[in-house]
Coordinates of C-alpha atoms in Angstrom, one line a residue:
M30 CA 78.9 21.6 -53.5
N31 CA 77.8 18.4 -55.3
L32 CA 78.7 18.8 -59.0
G33 CA 76.4 15.9 -59.8
K34 CA 73.4 17.9 -58.8
S35 CA 70.8 18.5 -61.5
I36 CA 70.5 22.0 -62.8
K37 CA 67.4 24.0 -63.6
G38 CA 67.2 27.5 -65.2
S39 CA 64.5 29.9 -64.5
L40 CA 63.8 32.9 -66.7
I41 CA 62.4 36.0 -65.0
K42 CA 61.0 38.9 -67.0
S43 CA 63.2 42.0 -67.0
E44 CA 60.4 44.2 -65.8
Y45 CA 60.2 42.1 -62.6
A46 CA 63.8 43.1 -61.8
N47 CA 62.9 46.8 -62.0
K48 CA 60.7 46.3 -58.9
I49 CA 63.6 45.1 -56.7
E50 CA 64.2 48.3 -54.7
I51 CA 60.6 49.1 -53.8
E52 CA 59.7 45.6 -52.6
V53 CA 62.1 45.6 -49.7
P54 CA 59.9 46.7 -46.7
M55 CA 62.8 48.0 -44.6
S56 CA 65.5 49.8 -46.5
R57 CA 69.1 49.8 -45.3
F58 CA 68.8 53.6 -44.8
T59 CA 65.8 53.0 -42.5
K60 CA 67.9 50.4 -40.6
S61 CA 70.7 52.8 -40.2
L62 CA 68.3 55.3 -38.6
L63 CA 67.1 52.6 -36.2
M64 CA 70.7 51.5 -35.3
P65 CA 71.1 54.1 -32.4
I66 CA 67.9 52.7 -30.8
M67 CA 69.4 49.2 -30.9
C68 CA 72.5 50.5 -29.3
I69 CA 70.5 52.0 -26.5
L70 CA 68.7 48.8 -26.0
L71 CA 71.9 46.8 -25.9
S72 CA 73.5 49.2 -23.4
S73 CA 70.5 49.1 -21.1
S74 CA 70.1 45.3 -21.3
A75 CA 72.2 44.9 -18.2
I76 CA 69.6 46.9 -16.2
C77 CA 66.9 44.4 -17.4
A78 CA 69.0 41.5 -16.3
E79 CA 67.4 41.4 -12.9
Q80 CA 63.9 40.9 -14.5
S81 CA 65.1 38.5 -17.3
E82 CA 67.6 35.7 -17.3
L83 CA 68.5 36.4 -21.0
T84 CA 69.6 39.8 -22.0
I85 CA 69.7 41.3 -25.5
T86 CA 73.5 41.4 -25.3
E87 CA 73.6 37.7 -24.6
L88 CA 71.1 37.1 -27.4
A89 CA 73.3 39.2 -29.8
Q90 CA 76.4 37.1 -28.9
D91 CA 74.5 33.9 -29.8
H92 CA 73.4 35.4 -33.1
F93 CA 76.9 36.3 -34.3
N94 CA 77.6 32.6 -34.9
F95 CA 78.9 31.8 -38.4
S96 CA 78.3 28.1 -38.0
C97 CA 74.6 28.9 -37.7
V98 CA 74.7 31.1 -40.8
Q99 CA 75.8 28.1 -42.9
L100 CA 76.7 29.9 -46.1
E101 CA 76.4 27.8 -49.2
I102 CA 76.6 28.3 -53.0
V103 CA 73.3 27.1 -54.5
G104 CA 73.5 28.5 -58.1
V105 CA 74.4 31.4 -60.4
C106 CA 72.5 34.6 -61.4
F107 CA 73.0 36.4 -64.7
W108 CA 72.6 40.1 -65.2
L109 CA 72.6 42.5 -68.2
K110 CA 75.0 45.4 -67.6
C111 CA 75.0 48.3 -70.0
S112 CA 77.1 51.4 -70.3
L113 CA 76.7 54.3 -72.7
L114 CA 77.8 52.3 -75.8
T115 CA 78.0 48.6 -74.9
C116 CA 76.2 45.9 -73.0
S117 CA 77.5 42.8 -71.4
V118 CA 76.2 39.8 -69.5
E119 CA 77.6 39.5 -66.0
Y120 CA 77.1 36.8 -63.4
S121 CA 77.0 36.5 -59.6
V122 CA 76.9 33.7 -57.1
L123 CA 73.5 32.6 -55.9
N124 CA 74.1 31.8 -52.2
S125 CA 71.9 30.6 -49.3
H126 CA 72.2 31.2 -45.6
F127 CA 70.2 31.2 -42.3
S128 CA 69.1 34.4 -40.5
P129 CA 68.2 34.6 -36.8
D130 CA 64.7 35.9 -37.4
L131 CA 62.5 34.8 -34.6
F132 CA 62.7 34.7 -30.8
V133 CA 60.6 31.8 -29.5
E134 CA 59.8 31.1 -25.8
S135 CA 58.0 28.2 -24.2
R136 CA 56.6 29.1 -20.7
R137 CA 55.6 26.4 -18.4
S138 CA 54.4 28.4 -15.4
D139 CA 53.4 31.9 -14.4
S140 CA 57.0 32.7 -13.3
H141 CA 58.9 35.7 -14.8
S142 CA 60.0 35.4 -18.4
A143 CA 63.5 34.3 -19.1
G144 CA 63.9 36.8 -21.9
I145 CA 63.5 40.6 -22.1
L146 CA 61.4 40.4 -25.3
S147 CA 58.8 38.2 -23.7
S148 CA 58.9 40.3 -20.5
I149 CA 57.9 43.4 -22.5
Q150 CA 54.9 41.6 -24.0
H151 CA 53.9 39.2 -21.3
Q152 CA 51.8 41.4 -19.0
P153 CA 49.7 43.0 -21.7
A154 CA 49.1 39.7 -23.5
K155 CA 48.2 38.0 -20.2
Q156 CA 45.7 40.7 -19.3
I157 CA 44.1 40.7 -22.7
G158 CA 43.9 36.9 -22.8
K159 CA 42.3 36.9 -19.3
T160 CA 39.8 39.7 -20.1
L161 CA 38.7 38.6 -23.6
L162 CA 39.2 34.8 -23.5
G163 CA 39.0 34.1 -19.8
V164 CA 42.3 32.1 -19.9
E165 CA 45.2 32.0 -17.5
Q166 CA 48.8 31.3 -18.3
G167 CA 50.6 28.2 -17.3
Q168 CA 48.5 25.1 -16.8
G169 CA 51.4 22.6 -16.9
S170 CA 53.3 20.7 -14.3
K171 CA 56.2 22.3 -12.5
T172 CA 59.6 21.2 -13.7
A173 CA 60.7 19.9 -10.3
S174 CA 57.7 17.6 -10.0
L175 CA 58.1 16.3 -13.5
Q176 CA 61.7 15.2 -12.8
K177 CA 60.5 13.2 -9.9
K178 CA 58.0 11.2 -11.9
A179 CA 58.8 8.0 -13.6
K180 CA 55.8 8.0 -16.0
S181 CA 54.8 10.5 -18.6
S182 CA 52.3 13.2 -17.6
L183 CA 50.1 15.6 -19.4
Q184 CA 51.8 19.0 -19.6
F185 CA 50.9 22.4 -21.0
T186 CA 53.1 25.3 -22.1
D187 CA 52.4 28.7 -23.5
V188 CA 54.4 29.8 -26.6
S189 CA 55.3 33.3 -27.9
I190 CA 57.1 34.0 -31.1
T191 CA 58.6 37.5 -31.6
G192 CA 60.8 39.3 -34.2
S193 CA 64.4 39.1 -32.9
A194 CA 65.4 42.3 -31.1
D195 CA 68.8 42.5 -32.7
I196 CA 67.9 41.6 -36.3
I197 CA 68.6 45.1 -37.6
M198 CA 72.1 45.1 -36.2
T199 CA 72.6 41.5 -37.3
D200 CA 71.7 42.4 -40.9
M201 CA 74.0 45.4 -40.9
I202 CA 77.0 43.6 -39.6
F203 CA 76.6 40.5 -41.8
N204 CA 75.9 42.7 -44.7
Q205 CA 79.3 44.4 -44.3
M206 CA 81.1 41.0 -43.9
F207 CA 79.5 39.5 -47.0
N208 CA 80.0 42.7 -49.1
A209 CA 83.7 42.6 -48.1
T210 CA 84.1 39.3 -49.9
G211 CA 83.0 40.9 -53.2
T212 CA 81.2 37.6 -54.0
F213 CA 78.5 36.7 -51.5
E214 CA 75.3 38.6 -50.7
W215 CA 73.5 38.7 -47.3
C216 CA 69.8 38.4 -47.7
D217 CA 68.2 41.0 -45.4
S218 CA 65.6 39.6 -43.0
K219 CA 62.1 40.9 -43.5
V220 CA 60.9 40.4 -39.9
T221 CA 60.2 43.4 -37.6
P222 CA 62.1 43.5 -34.3
F223 CA 60.0 43.0 -31.2
Y224 CA 56.9 42.3 -33.3
P225 CA 54.6 39.7 -31.7
Y226 CA 53.9 37.2 -34.5
F227 CA 52.2 34.8 -32.1
N228 CA 51.3 34.7 -28.4
S229 CA 49.3 31.6 -27.2
L230 CA 47.7 33.7 -24.4
L231 CA 45.6 35.3 -27.2
D232 CA 44.9 32.1 -29.1
L233 CA 41.9 30.2 -27.7
E234 CA 42.6 27.3 -30.1
W235 CA 45.9 26.7 -28.4
R236 CA 43.9 25.6 -25.3
L237 CA 40.8 24.1 -26.7
G238 CA 42.1 22.5 -29.9
L239 CA 38.6 21.8 -31.3
Y240 CA 39.6 22.1 -34.9
E241 CA 43.0 20.7 -34.3
M242 CA 41.5 17.4 -33.1
L243 CA 39.8 17.1 -36.5
A244 CA 43.0 18.1 -38.4
S245 CA 45.0 15.4 -36.4
V246 CA 43.2 12.6 -38.3
G247 CA 45.2 13.3 -41.5
N248 CA 48.5 14.1 -39.7
T249 CA 49.0 11.2 -37.4
D250 CA 52.5 10.5 -38.9
R251 CA 53.8 14.0 -38.1
K252 CA 56.0 13.8 -35.0
I253 CA 59.4 14.6 -33.6
E254 CA 61.3 11.3 -33.2
D255 CA 64.9 10.4 -32.4
N256 CA 65.9 7.6 -34.7
T257 CA 69.6 7.5 -33.6
N258 CA 68.9 4.8 -31.1
P259 CA 68.0 1.1 -31.8
A260 CA 64.6 1.9 -30.4
P261 CA 63.2 5.2 -31.7
I262 CA 62.3 7.7 -29.0
T263 CA 59.3 9.9 -29.7
W264 CA 59.5 13.4 -28.3
G265 CA 55.9 14.3 -29.2
K266 CA 53.4 14.6 -32.0
I267 CA 53.0 17.8 -33.9
Y268 CA 49.2 17.4 -34.1
P269 CA 47.0 18.5 -32.4
R270 CA 48.9 21.9 -32.4
T271 CA 47.9 22.9 -28.9
G272 CA 49.8 23.6 -25.7
H273 CA 48.9 20.2 -24.3
I274 CA 51.5 17.4 -24.6
I275 CA 52.3 14.1 -22.9
G276 CA 55.9 13.7 -21.8
D277 CA 58.3 13.6 -18.9
D278 CA 61.2 15.8 -20.1
P279 CA 60.5 19.5 -19.9
Y280 CA 63.1 20.3 -22.6
R281 CA 61.7 17.9 -25.1
T282 CA 58.1 18.7 -24.6
S283 CA 58.9 22.5 -24.8
A284 CA 60.8 21.8 -28.0
V285 CA 57.8 20.0 -29.5
N286 CA 55.4 22.9 -28.6
V287 CA 57.6 25.7 -30.0
H288 CA 57.8 23.6 -33.2
K289 CA 54.0 23.4 -33.3
G290 CA 53.9 27.2 -33.2
A291 CA 56.5 27.6 -35.9
D292 CA 54.7 25.0 -38.0
F293 CA 51.5 27.0 -38.4
I294 CA 52.9 30.6 -38.4
T295 CA 55.2 29.6 -41.4
S296 CA 52.6 27.7 -43.3
D297 CA 51.8 28.8 -46.8
D298 CA 48.2 29.6 -46.0
H299 CA 46.5 30.8 -42.8
Q300 CA 46.0 28.0 -40.2
W301 CA 42.4 28.8 -39.1
P302 CA 41.3 29.2 -36.3
H303 CA 44.7 30.1 -34.8
L304 CA 45.2 33.8 -34.1
Y305 CA 48.7 34.9 -35.3
S306 CA 50.5 37.2 -37.8
A307 CA 52.6 35.3 -40.3
P308 CA 56.3 36.5 -40.5
P309 CA 57.0 37.8 -44.0
S310 CA 58.6 35.6 -46.6
D311 CA 59.9 37.6 -49.5
P312 CA 58.5 36.3 -52.9
N313 CA 61.3 38.2 -54.7
E314 CA 63.7 35.5 -55.7
I315 CA 66.4 38.0 -56.7
V316 CA 66.7 40.0 -53.5
G317 CA 66.0 37.1 -51.2
R318 CA 63.7 34.2 -50.6
G319 CA 62.6 32.6 -47.4
Y320 CA 62.1 28.9 -47.8
G321 CA 58.8 29.1 -45.9
H322 CA 57.3 26.2 -44.0
V323 CA 59.4 24.9 -41.1
K324 CA 59.0 21.2 -40.8
E325 CA 60.2 18.6 -38.4
S326 CA 63.5 16.7 -39.1
S327 CA 64.4 19.1 -41.9
D328 CA 66.6 22.2 -42.2
K329 CA 65.4 23.3 -45.6
A330 CA 63.4 26.1 -44.0
G331 CA 64.8 26.7 -40.6
K332 CA 66.8 25.4 -37.6
W333 CA 66.9 26.1 -33.9
Q334 CA 69.4 27.6 -31.4
L335 CA 68.9 27.3 -27.7
N336 CA 69.4 30.6 -25.9
H337 CA 68.1 29.8 -22.4
P338 CA 69.2 27.9 -20.5
R339 CA 72.7 28.8 -21.9
E340 CA 74.0 25.4 -22.7
R341 CA 73.7 25.1 -26.5
G342 CA 74.0 28.7 -27.8
N343 CA 77.1 27.8 -29.7
S344 CA 75.3 25.5 -32.2
C345 CA 72.2 25.3 -34.3
Y346 CA 70.2 22.1 -35.0
I347 CA 66.9 20.6 -35.9
F348 CA 64.7 18.7 -33.6
P349 CA 65.2 16.1 -32.3
D350 CA 68.5 17.3 -30.9
P351 CA 70.6 14.1 -30.6
E352 CA 72.6 15.6 -27.7
A353 CA 69.5 16.2 -25.6
K354 CA 69.5 13.1 -23.4
L355 CA 66.5 12.6 -21.1
N356 CA 66.3 15.4 -18.5
S357 CA 69.8 16.6 -19.5
I358 CA 68.9 20.2 -20.2
S359 CA 67.0 21.7 -17.3
S360 CA 65.6 25.2 -16.7
S361 CA 65.2 26.6 -13.2
N362 CA 61.7 27.8 -13.9
G363 CA 60.7 25.4 -16.7
N364 CA 60.9 28.1 -19.4
Y365 CA 63.0 27.6 -22.6
I366 CA 64.0 30.1 -25.3
W367 CA 65.2 29.3 -28.8
T368 CA 66.0 31.4 -31.9
L369 CA 64.4 30.1 -35.1
W370 CA 67.0 30.7 -37.9
R371 CA 65.1 30.9 -41.2
K372 CA 66.7 30.1 -44.5
Y373 CA 67.1 32.6 -47.4
N374 CA 68.8 32.7 -50.7
C375 CA 69.8 35.7 -52.9
C376 CA 72.5 36.9 -55.3
R377 CA 74.7 39.9 -55.6
R378 CA 73.5 42.6 -58.1
E379 CA 76.0 42.8 -61.0
G380 CA 74.0 44.7 -63.6
Q381 CA 70.9 46.9 -64.2
T382 CA 68.6 44.0 -65.3
F383 CA 68.2 40.5 -64.0
L384 CA 68.1 38.0 -66.8
Y385 CA 67.9 34.5 -65.3
K386 CA 69.4 32.1 -62.8
I387 CA 70.7 28.6 -62.7
E388 CA 69.9 26.9 -59.5
F389 CA 71.4 23.6 -58.3
E390 CA 68.7 21.2 -57.1
D391 CA 69.2 18.7 -54.3
D392 CA 69.1 15.1 -55.3

């Protein structure tokens, strides 16, 4: 922690602290009731392995990765603690960490899904999209044909973003680990497991991009670009935020497209005319706060973990991934799955009333 960082204090009214318990949408008691269901899903995931290349068990193994959690001390919270006769001011550490909130898949073709979460939702979404919007999944080039081409080509991928299947179990286990320290607090995720926050099969703008073409005029500088080489390598532009992209590397183009989806579902306001449900970001700065908008080349709001193919599950990173050389990460069916780890901060309760906090600011 940089001691030279500037410090800001924020005073929060005491009556705001009294709302803490009722603002949490899913209590720990509720999570404990849902835990047996998660155990059944984990035990049955081997049965689903024939239909999906990534099981919930493998996903859970990836999510119990402390290097991705990236625990940091970001400030101090102060509390008023009163007994029958006396009152005292106590303090607790304000810490930040990442949580494996969202399961994100890029699908290049109409092959079977690589993940069990997408497999569950794929057929209903596909049928609804075909019936109501008249759209079919997978308009992009096949992976094998892309790798044979020397020049860039126009590709298309569908993207789905779902609440992580194991987020309840992840919260409970990390809660126990953090509580055992007596110092740090795990900020419970607010996402709902299996909930479909976005599926491009139901989003006509993902294919047409009529409004996105207009929005691109003011966002021409937004792109994912690797500047580690003498000559920068552009993976792709964020705008227009549609499934169409020009490129010759399936991994890189898929990465750009999943980032497009994350970009608008985590925006502060609704990104019309896209059809999606924004994942919750808790405004309660005491219990936990999500940092909101996921942006390229920054880990202030989130970072990515590749779950399929299973080559980079041991680490988390932001795009562009410096280790992803051209055509170095290939998928047999052209589909890729990531977990989007979102950032939270919170502090351990040490009294009945929250007084204020001192938060270290980045330079």
